[in-house]
XYZ file of C-alpha atoms in Angstrom:
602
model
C 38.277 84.404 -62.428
C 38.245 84.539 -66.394
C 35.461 86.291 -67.722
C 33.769 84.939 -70.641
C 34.276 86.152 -74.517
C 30.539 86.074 -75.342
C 28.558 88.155 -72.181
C 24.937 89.261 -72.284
C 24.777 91.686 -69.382
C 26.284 94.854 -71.282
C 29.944 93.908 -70.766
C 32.269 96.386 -72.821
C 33.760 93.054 -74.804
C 30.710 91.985 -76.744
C 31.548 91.594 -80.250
C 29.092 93.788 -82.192
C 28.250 91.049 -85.095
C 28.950 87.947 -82.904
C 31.424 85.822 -84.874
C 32.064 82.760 -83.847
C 35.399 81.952 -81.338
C 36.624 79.858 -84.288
C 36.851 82.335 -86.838
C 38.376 84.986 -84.655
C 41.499 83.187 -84.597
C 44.775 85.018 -85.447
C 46.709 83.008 -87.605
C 50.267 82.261 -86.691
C 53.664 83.372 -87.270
C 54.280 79.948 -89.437
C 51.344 80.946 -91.437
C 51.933 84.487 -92.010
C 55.089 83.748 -93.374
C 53.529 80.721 -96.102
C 51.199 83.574 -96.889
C 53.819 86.021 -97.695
C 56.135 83.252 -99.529
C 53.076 82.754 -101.768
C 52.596 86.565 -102.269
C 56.351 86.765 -103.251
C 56.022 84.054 -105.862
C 53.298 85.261 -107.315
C 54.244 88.557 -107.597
C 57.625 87.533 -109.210
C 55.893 85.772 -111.810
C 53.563 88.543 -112.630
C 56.891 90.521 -113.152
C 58.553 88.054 -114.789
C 55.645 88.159 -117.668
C 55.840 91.708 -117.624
C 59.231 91.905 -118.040
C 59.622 89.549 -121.424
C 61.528 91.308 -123.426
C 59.912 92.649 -126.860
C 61.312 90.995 -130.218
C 61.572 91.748 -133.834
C 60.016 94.593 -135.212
C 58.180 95.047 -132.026
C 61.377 96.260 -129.905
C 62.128 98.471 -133.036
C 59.114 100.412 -133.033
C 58.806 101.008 -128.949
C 62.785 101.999 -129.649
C 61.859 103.988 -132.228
C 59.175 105.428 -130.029
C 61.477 106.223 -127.418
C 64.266 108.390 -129.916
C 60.908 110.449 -130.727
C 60.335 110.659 -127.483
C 63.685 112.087 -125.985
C 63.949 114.467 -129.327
C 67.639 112.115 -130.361
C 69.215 113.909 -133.152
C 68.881 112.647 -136.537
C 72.938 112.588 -136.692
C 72.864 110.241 -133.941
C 69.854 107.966 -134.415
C 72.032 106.137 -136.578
C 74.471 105.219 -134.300
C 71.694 104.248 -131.295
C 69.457 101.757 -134.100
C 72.546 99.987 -134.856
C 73.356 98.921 -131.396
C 72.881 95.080 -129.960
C 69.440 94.319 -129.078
C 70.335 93.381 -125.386
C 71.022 97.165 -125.203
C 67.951 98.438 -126.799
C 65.483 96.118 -124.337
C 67.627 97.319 -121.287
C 66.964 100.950 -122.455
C 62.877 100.363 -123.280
C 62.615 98.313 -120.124
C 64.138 101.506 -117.746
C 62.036 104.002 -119.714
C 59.103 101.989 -118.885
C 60.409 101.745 -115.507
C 60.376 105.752 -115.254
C 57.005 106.208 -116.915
C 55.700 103.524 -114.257
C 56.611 105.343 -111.426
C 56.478 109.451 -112.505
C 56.739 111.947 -109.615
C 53.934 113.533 -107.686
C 52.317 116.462 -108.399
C 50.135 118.993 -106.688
C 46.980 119.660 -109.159
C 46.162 122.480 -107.523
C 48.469 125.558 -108.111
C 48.962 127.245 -104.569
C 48.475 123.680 -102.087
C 46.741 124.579 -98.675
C 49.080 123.990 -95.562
C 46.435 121.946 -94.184
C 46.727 119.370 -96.910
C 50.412 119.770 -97.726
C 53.090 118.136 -95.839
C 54.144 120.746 -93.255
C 58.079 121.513 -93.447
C 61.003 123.981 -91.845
C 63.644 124.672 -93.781
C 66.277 127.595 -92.384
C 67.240 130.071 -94.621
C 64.135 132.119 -92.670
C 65.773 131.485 -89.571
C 68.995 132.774 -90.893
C 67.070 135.756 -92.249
C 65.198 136.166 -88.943
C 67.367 138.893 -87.254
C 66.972 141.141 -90.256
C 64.191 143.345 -92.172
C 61.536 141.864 -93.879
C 61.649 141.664 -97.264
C 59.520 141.113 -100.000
C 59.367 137.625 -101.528
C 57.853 136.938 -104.339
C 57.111 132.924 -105.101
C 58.787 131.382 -108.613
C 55.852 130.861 -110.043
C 54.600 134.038 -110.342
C 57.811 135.462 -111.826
C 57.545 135.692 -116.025
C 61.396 136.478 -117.238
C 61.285 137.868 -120.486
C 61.481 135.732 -123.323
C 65.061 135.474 -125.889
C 64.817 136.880 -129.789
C 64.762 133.543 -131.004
C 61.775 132.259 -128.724
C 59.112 132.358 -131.503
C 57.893 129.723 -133.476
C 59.403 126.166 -132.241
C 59.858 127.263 -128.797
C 57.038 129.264 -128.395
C 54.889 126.521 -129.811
C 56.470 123.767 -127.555
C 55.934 126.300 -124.246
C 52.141 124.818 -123.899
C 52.860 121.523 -123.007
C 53.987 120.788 -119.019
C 56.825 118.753 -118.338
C 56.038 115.766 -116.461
C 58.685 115.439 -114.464
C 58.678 119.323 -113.027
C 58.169 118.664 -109.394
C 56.090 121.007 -106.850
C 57.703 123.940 -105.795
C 54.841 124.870 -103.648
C 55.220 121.243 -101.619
C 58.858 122.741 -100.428
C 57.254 126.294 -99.324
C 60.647 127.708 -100.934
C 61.203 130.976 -101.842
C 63.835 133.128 -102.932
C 64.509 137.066 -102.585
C 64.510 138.919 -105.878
C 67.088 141.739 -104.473
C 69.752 138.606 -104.070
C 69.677 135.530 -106.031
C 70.236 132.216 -104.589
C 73.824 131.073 -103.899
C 75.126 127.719 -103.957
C 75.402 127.543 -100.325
C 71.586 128.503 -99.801
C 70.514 126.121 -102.009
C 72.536 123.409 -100.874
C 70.741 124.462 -96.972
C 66.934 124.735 -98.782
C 67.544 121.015 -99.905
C 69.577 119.351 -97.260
C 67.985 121.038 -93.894
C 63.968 120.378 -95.093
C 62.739 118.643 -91.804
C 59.674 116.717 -92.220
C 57.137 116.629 -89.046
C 55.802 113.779 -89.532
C 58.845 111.638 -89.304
C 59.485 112.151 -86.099
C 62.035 115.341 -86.355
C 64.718 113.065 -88.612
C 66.004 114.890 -91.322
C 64.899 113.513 -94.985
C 67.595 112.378 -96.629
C 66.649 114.108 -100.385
C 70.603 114.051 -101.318
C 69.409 111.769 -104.500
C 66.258 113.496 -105.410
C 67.595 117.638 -104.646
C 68.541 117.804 -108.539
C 65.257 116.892 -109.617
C 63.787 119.489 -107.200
C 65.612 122.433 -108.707
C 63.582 123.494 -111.521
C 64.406 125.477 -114.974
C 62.758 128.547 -113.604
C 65.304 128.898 -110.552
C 68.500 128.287 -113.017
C 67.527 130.868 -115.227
C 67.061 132.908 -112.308
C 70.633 132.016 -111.091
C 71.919 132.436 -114.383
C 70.351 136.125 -115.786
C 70.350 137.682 -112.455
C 74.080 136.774 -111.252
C 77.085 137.660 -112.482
C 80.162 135.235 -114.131
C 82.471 136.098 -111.490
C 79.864 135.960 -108.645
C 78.322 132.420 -110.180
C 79.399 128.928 -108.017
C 81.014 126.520 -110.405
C 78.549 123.472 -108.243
C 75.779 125.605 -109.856
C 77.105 125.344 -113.631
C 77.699 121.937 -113.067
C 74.235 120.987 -111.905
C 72.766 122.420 -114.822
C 75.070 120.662 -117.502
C 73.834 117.305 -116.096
C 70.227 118.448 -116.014
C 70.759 119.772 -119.893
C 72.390 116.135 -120.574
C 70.322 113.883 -118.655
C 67.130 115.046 -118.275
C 64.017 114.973 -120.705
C 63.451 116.989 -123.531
C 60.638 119.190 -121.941
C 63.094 120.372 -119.125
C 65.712 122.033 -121.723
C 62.622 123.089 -123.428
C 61.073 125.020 -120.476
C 64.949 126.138 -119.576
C 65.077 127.214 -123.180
C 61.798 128.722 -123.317
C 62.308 131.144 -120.384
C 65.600 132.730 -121.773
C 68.356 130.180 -120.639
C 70.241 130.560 -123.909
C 70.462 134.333 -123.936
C 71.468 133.817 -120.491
C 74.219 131.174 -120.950
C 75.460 133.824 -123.831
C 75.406 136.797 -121.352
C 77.373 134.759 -118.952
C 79.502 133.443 -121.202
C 80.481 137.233 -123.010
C 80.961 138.233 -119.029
C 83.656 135.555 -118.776
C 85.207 136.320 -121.988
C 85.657 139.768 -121.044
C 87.473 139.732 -117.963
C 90.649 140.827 -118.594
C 92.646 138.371 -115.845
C 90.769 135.310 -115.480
C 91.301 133.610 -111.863
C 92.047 129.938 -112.102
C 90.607 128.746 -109.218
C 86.927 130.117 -110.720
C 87.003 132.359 -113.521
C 88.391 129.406 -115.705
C 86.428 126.697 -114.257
C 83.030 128.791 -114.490
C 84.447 129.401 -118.371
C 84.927 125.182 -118.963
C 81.675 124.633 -117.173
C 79.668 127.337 -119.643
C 81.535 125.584 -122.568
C 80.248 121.798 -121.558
C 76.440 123.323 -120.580
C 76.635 124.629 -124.708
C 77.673 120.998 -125.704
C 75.243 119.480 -123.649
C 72.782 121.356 -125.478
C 73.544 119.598 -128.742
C 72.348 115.903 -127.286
C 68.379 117.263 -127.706
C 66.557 118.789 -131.079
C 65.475 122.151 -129.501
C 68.940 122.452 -127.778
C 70.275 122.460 -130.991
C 67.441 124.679 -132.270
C 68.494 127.095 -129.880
C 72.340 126.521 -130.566
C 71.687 127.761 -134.339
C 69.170 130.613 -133.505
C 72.467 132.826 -132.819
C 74.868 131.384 -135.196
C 77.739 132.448 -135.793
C 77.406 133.347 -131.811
C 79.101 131.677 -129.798
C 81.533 129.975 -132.050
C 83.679 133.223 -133.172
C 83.844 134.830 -129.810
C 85.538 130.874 -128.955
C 87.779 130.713 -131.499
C 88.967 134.692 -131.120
C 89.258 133.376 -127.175
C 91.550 130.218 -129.243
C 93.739 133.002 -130.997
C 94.454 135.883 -128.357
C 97.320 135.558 -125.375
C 94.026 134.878 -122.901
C 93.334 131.674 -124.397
C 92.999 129.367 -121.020
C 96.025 126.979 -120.274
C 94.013 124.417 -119.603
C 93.988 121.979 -122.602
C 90.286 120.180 -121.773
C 89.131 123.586 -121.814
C 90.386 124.379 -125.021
C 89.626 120.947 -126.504
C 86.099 121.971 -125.625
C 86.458 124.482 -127.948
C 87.332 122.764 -130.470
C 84.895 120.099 -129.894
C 81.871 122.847 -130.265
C 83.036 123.701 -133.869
C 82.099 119.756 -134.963
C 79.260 120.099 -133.006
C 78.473 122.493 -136.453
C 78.808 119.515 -138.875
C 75.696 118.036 -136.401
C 73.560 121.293 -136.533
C 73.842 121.887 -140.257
C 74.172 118.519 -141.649
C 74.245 118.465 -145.712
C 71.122 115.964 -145.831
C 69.375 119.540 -144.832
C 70.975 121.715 -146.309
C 69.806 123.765 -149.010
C 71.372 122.316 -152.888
C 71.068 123.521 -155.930
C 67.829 123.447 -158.184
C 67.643 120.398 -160.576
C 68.626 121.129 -164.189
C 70.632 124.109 -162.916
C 74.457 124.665 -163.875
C 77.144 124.087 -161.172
C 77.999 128.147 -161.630
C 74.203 129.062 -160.694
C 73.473 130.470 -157.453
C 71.898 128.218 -154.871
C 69.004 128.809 -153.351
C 68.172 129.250 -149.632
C 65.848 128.950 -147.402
C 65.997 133.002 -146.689
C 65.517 134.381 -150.041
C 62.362 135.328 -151.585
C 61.736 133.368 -154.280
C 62.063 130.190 -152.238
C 59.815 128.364 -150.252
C 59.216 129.001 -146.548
C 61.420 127.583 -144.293
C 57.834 126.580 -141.999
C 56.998 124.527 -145.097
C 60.032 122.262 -145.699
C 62.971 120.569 -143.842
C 65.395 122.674 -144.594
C 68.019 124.135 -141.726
C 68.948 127.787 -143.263
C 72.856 128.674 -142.557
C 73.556 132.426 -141.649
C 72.849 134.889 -144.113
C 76.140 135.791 -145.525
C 76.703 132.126 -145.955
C 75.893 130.453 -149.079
C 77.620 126.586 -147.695
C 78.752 124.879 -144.480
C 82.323 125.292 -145.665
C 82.143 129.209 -146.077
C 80.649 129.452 -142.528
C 83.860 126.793 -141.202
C 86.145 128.834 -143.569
C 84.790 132.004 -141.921
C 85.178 131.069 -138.398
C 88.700 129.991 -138.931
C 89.707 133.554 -140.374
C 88.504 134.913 -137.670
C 91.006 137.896 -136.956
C 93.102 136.880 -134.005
C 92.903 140.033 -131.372
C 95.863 142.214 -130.708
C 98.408 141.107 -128.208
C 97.948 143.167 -124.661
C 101.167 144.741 -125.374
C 101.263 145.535 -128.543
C 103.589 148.322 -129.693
C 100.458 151.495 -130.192
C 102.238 151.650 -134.045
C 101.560 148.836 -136.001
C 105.062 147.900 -137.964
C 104.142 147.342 -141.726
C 106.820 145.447 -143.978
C 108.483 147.447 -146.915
C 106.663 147.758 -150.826
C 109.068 145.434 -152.367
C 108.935 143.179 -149.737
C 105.033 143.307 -149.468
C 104.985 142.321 -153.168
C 106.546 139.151 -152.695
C 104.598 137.905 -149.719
C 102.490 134.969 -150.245
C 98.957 134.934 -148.304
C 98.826 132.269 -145.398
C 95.685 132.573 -144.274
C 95.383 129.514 -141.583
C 98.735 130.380 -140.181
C 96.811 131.474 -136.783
C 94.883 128.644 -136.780
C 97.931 126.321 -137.247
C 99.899 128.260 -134.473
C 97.156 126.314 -132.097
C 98.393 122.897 -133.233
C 102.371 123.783 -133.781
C 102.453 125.167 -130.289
C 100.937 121.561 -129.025
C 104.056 120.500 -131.300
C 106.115 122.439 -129.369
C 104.955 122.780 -125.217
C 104.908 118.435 -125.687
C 108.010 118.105 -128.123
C 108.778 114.863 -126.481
C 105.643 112.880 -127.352
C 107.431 113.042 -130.822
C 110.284 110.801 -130.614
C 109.848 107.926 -133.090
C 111.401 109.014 -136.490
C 111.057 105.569 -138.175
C 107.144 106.319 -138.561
C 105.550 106.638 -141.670
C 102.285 108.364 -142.797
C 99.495 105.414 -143.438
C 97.895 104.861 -146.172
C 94.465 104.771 -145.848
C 93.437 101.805 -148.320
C 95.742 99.935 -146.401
C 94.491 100.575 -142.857
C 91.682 98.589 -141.158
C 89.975 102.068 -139.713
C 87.661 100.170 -137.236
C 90.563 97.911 -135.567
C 91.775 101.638 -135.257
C 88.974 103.266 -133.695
C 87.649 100.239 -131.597
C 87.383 101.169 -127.326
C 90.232 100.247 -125.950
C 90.777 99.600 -121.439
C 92.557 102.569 -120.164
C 95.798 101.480 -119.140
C 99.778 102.642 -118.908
C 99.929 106.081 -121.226
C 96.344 107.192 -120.676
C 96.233 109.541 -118.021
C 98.996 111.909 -118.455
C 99.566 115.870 -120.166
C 100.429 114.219 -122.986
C 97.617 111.681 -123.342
C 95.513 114.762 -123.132
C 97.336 116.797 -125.412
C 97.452 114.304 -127.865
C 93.788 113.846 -127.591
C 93.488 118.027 -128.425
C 95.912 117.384 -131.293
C 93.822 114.554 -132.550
C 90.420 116.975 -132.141
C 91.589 119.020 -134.508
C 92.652 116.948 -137.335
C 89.324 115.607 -137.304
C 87.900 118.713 -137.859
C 90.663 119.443 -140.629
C 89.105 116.075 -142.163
C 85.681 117.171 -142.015
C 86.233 120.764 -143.538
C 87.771 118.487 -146.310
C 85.006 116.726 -146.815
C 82.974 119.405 -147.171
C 84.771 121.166 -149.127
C 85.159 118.160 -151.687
C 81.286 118.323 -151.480
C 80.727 121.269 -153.253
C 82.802 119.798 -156.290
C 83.938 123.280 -157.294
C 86.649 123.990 -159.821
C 90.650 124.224 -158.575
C 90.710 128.100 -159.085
C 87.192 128.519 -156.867
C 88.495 129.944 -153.619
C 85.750 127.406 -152.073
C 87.579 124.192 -153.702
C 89.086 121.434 -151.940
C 92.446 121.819 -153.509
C 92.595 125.826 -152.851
C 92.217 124.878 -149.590
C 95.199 122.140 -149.387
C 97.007 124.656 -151.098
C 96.181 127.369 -148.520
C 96.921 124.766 -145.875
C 100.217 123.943 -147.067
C 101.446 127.277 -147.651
C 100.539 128.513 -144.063
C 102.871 125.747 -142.109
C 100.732 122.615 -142.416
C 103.587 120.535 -144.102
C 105.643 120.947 -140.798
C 103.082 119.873 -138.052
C 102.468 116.825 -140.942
C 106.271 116.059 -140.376
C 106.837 116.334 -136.589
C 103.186 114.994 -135.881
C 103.447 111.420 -137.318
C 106.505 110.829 -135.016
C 104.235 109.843 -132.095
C 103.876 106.599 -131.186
C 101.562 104.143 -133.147
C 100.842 101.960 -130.107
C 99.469 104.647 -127.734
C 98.179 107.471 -130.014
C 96.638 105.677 -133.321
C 93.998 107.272 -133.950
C 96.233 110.596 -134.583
C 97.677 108.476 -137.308
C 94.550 107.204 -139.022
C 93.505 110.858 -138.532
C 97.195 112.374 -140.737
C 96.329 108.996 -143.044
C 92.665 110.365 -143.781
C 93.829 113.955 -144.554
C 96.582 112.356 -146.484
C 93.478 110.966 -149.076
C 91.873 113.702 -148.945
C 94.335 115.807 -150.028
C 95.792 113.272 -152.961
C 92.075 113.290 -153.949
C 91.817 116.512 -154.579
C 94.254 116.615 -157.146
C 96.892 118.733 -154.687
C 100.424 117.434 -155.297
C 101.856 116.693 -152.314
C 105.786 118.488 -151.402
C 108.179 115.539 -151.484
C 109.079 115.406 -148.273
C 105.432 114.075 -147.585
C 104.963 111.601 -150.159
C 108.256 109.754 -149.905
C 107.367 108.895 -145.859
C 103.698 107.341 -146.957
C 103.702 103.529 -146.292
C 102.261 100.510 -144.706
C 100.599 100.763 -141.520
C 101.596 98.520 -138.562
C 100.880 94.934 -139.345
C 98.165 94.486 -136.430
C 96.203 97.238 -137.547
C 96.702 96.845 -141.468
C 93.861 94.710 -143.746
C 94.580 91.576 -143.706
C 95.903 90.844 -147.535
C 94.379 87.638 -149.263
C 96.987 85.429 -150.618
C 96.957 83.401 -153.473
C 96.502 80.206 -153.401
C 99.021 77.205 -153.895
C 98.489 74.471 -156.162
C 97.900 71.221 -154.275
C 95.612 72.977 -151.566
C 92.176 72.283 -153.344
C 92.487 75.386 -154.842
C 90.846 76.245 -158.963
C 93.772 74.642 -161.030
C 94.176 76.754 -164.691
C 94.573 74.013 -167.692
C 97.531 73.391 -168.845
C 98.476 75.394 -172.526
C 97.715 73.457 -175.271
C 100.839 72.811 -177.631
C 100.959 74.788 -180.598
C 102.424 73.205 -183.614
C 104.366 75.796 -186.143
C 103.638 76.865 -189.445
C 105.483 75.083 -192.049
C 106.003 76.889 -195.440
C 106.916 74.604 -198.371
């Protein structure tokens, strides 16, 4: 017996509205499917028109926009505007794809367990056999804020990132007697459970970075010690310092992270055997974390707060016998001191007062009688330093520590002989670069090279990206790379130092400082250097062919054993030289000379 949809004696099936049979139809499977097809389509066009990419001036404001917006140095805005526009739209359209789709956050500042997700994680159960004790939640902590923290930072502290995630959501904690380790963290983010998907671990392997927040690395960092810190922790927070927003190295900033990341970093510097396996890998982790911090404005606020700190406690690390063997370690080093030409770059620099003469002193943003530094542009230079080239010159003097075993006597030479000694001041700096000579002496094995001239030289053929390939990935490749570092901070000194335009007997001028360089070894490494091979290692030669101007410039006469190997640079990566051309090719044609009768006297 079937029993009828529409019943009038109380039957539990009545509808309550009484639609017809007709229009309670469920549509079928072939129609659900045109329905979703249509969906599709439409929504694909809808994204299509959003997704037309901006032109013209339009795509250069919204870029623009977006270097304000991520706090881009002014040294390298240059270098971003003058990229394709393919790259700039792909960059606007994934920060519009971020800002479309920011995380969620709890409003409220303690979220009731009732309305929160409800998750386990097990560092309680691990923690369950012992004593209670205290735990006090993140947010409530308030570390104490650095020296430098006034002003900028201080000012920047009110506004909330919008990207810092819930900590409350998590219900993590951490015990103030023992700071996290990598290992608990590592549980906290992998063994969160959520109810309410059955009892299947989440799989938040992608999103645990963005879940560890500047308050809990600058609780790792000021509460642990160098040799106790886990390299996986240094290395998280170098790639939040590179890739993250502005406003998290702000807030990391803001709660001490630099005084911090200097406490750690003296630690390290102290010990008196460094372990390889960690002691040297926390030290090259520390070093990258600083250089990260130049790719943001207030990371390179914070990187000139303590200047001269940490630069000549790195290059003292450069000259002692505990320098670290590993050469990317020590090429970070080296890297940090041109980070210097980006933090104090001449365009802000104070200069000297119009009308004045070159011999008056110049005026800085620290003295009296000039303006407050609140009220201009300018970036003031340590105190004792009157130009970027002092501060360079400074850190490259730095004394070089004694040996461990040296004898407890020092040996002095005799009067006469002491008399006769000429001063080479950048002979411990040099060492650095004629030991590279020496530890890879067989990188340097063509003899036929010659020292470019620069004129002649097409620099960008030189310095174009080139596929990795055959030489690339060995010691020497690396070493060579070091080697390179430095000459191109021997360049830049240069060029600062031709800057100032001082006299030849200013102990500031470009040419005292050939000379100096010369006279403490320089000539040698110039000689044994330019034997490596053009095809692999250019960019060391272009590098030797820069200083090579520089120095010629300057008015330095160059030893003779220099000057006769300058020459032409390898055809493929010379200028190309215009030709004259022939007669017959539809070339200009000059007249022929008229004939010139002579001068008869009668």
């Amino acid at each position: 017996m079937v029993t009828p949809m529409v019943d009038y004696h109380g039957k539990e099936n009545l509808p309550a509205v009484g639609p017809s049979p007709k229009s309670s139809k469920v549509p079928t499977k072939g129609q659900n499917q045109g329905i979703e097809k249509k969906k599709r389509i439409e929504n694909k066009k809808n994204k299509e028109i959003r997704e037309q990419p901006m032109e013209g001036p339009a795509m250069n404001q919204a870029f623009d926009q977006l270097l304000d917006d991520l706090q881009i140095p002014t040294t390298l805005r240059p270098k971003l505007v003058g990229m394709d526009a393919s790259v700039k739209a792909a960059m606007l359209k994934s920060s519009q794809t971020m800002a479309l789709n920011p995380p969620k956050e709890v409003t409220s500042p303690i979220a009731p367990r009732s309305a929160a997700l409800r998750r386990v994680h097990s560092i309680e159960s691990l923690d369950s056999p012992r004593k209670p004790k205290p735990y006090i939640d993140d947010d409530a902590l308030e570390p104490p804020r650095p020296p430098y923290a006034g002003g900028q930072v201080s000012a920047l502290n009110g506004s909330q990132s919008p990207r810092k995630p819930s900590i409350h959501s998590r219900g993590l904690s951490f015990d103030t007697q023992r700071i996290f380790s990598r290992s608990q963290i590592n549980l906290a983010s992998s063994s969160t459970l959520d109810l309410l998907s059955s009892g299947k671990p989440t799989k938040e392997k992608p999103t645990s970075m963005k879940n560890l927040t500047p308050t809990k690395f600058f609780s790792i960092l000021s509460g642990t010690s160098s040799t106790q810190l886990e390299v996986e922790d240094i290395k998280k927070l170098r790639l939040l310092l590179r890739n993250e927003t502005a406003t998290w190295s702000q807030e990391f900033l803001s709660l001490g992270g630099y005084s911090a990341l200097l406490t750690r970093l003296n630690e390290i510097l102290e010990v008196e055997w460094r372990e390889e396996q960690h002691d040297d890998q926390v030290l090259h982790e520390l070093l990258r974390c600083f250089k990260a911090l130049s790719t943001s404005s207030i990371g390179c606020f914070a990187l000139r707060s303590s200047c001269p700190t940490p630069f000549a406690q790195l290059v003292s690390l450069l000259y002692s016998d505990k320098k670290p063997g590993d050469v990317a370690t020590r090429q970070l080093i080296a890297d940090l001191l041109l980070i210097l030409f980006e933090l104090y770059p001449a365009s802000s620099l104070p200069s000297f007062a119009k009308g004045s003469s070159p011999g008056r002193a110049r005026r800085e943003a620290w003295e009296t009688d000039s303006p407050p530094a609140s009220s201009s542009k300018l970036i003031t230079l340590p105190s004792p330093h009157r130009n970027l080239f002092s501060l360079i010159r400074a850190l490259l003097l730095t004394p070089a520590p004694p040996p461990s075993e040296s004898p407890a006597a020092p040996v002095s030479p005799h009067a006469f002989i002491e008399s006769l000694h000429l001063p080479r001041i950048y002979k411990t700096y040099l060492q650095e670069l004629s030991d590279i000579c020496r530890d890879y002496f067989w990188v340097f094995c063509h003899p036929n090279n010659t020292i470019w001239m620069l004129p002649e030289t097409d620099e960008a053929k030189v310095e174009k990206p080139r596929a990795p390939g055959g030489m690339t990935g060995g010691v020497e490749f690396e070493a060579i790379g070091y080697f390179t570092t430095h000459l191109r901070l021997i360049n830049a000194i240069s060029k600062a130092a031709v800057d100032l335009k001082l006299p030849k007997d200013h102990d500031h001028s470009a040419y005292r400082f050939h000379s100096d360089l010369f006279l403490s070894g320089f000539e040698r490494i110039i000689l044994v250097s330019r034997k490596a091979s053009t095809t692999y290692y250019p960019t060391l030669h272009l590098e030797l062919a820069r200083y090579i101007d520089h120095t010629i410039n300057s008015g330095y006469e160059l030893p003779y054993t220099v000057s006769r190997l300058i020459g032409a640079p390898p055809p493929a990566l010379a200028k190309p030289v215009m030709t004259p051309a022939k007669r017959g090719t539809g070339g200009p044609t000059l007249p022929s000379p008229r004939k010139i009768e002579p001068i008869k006297l009668d």
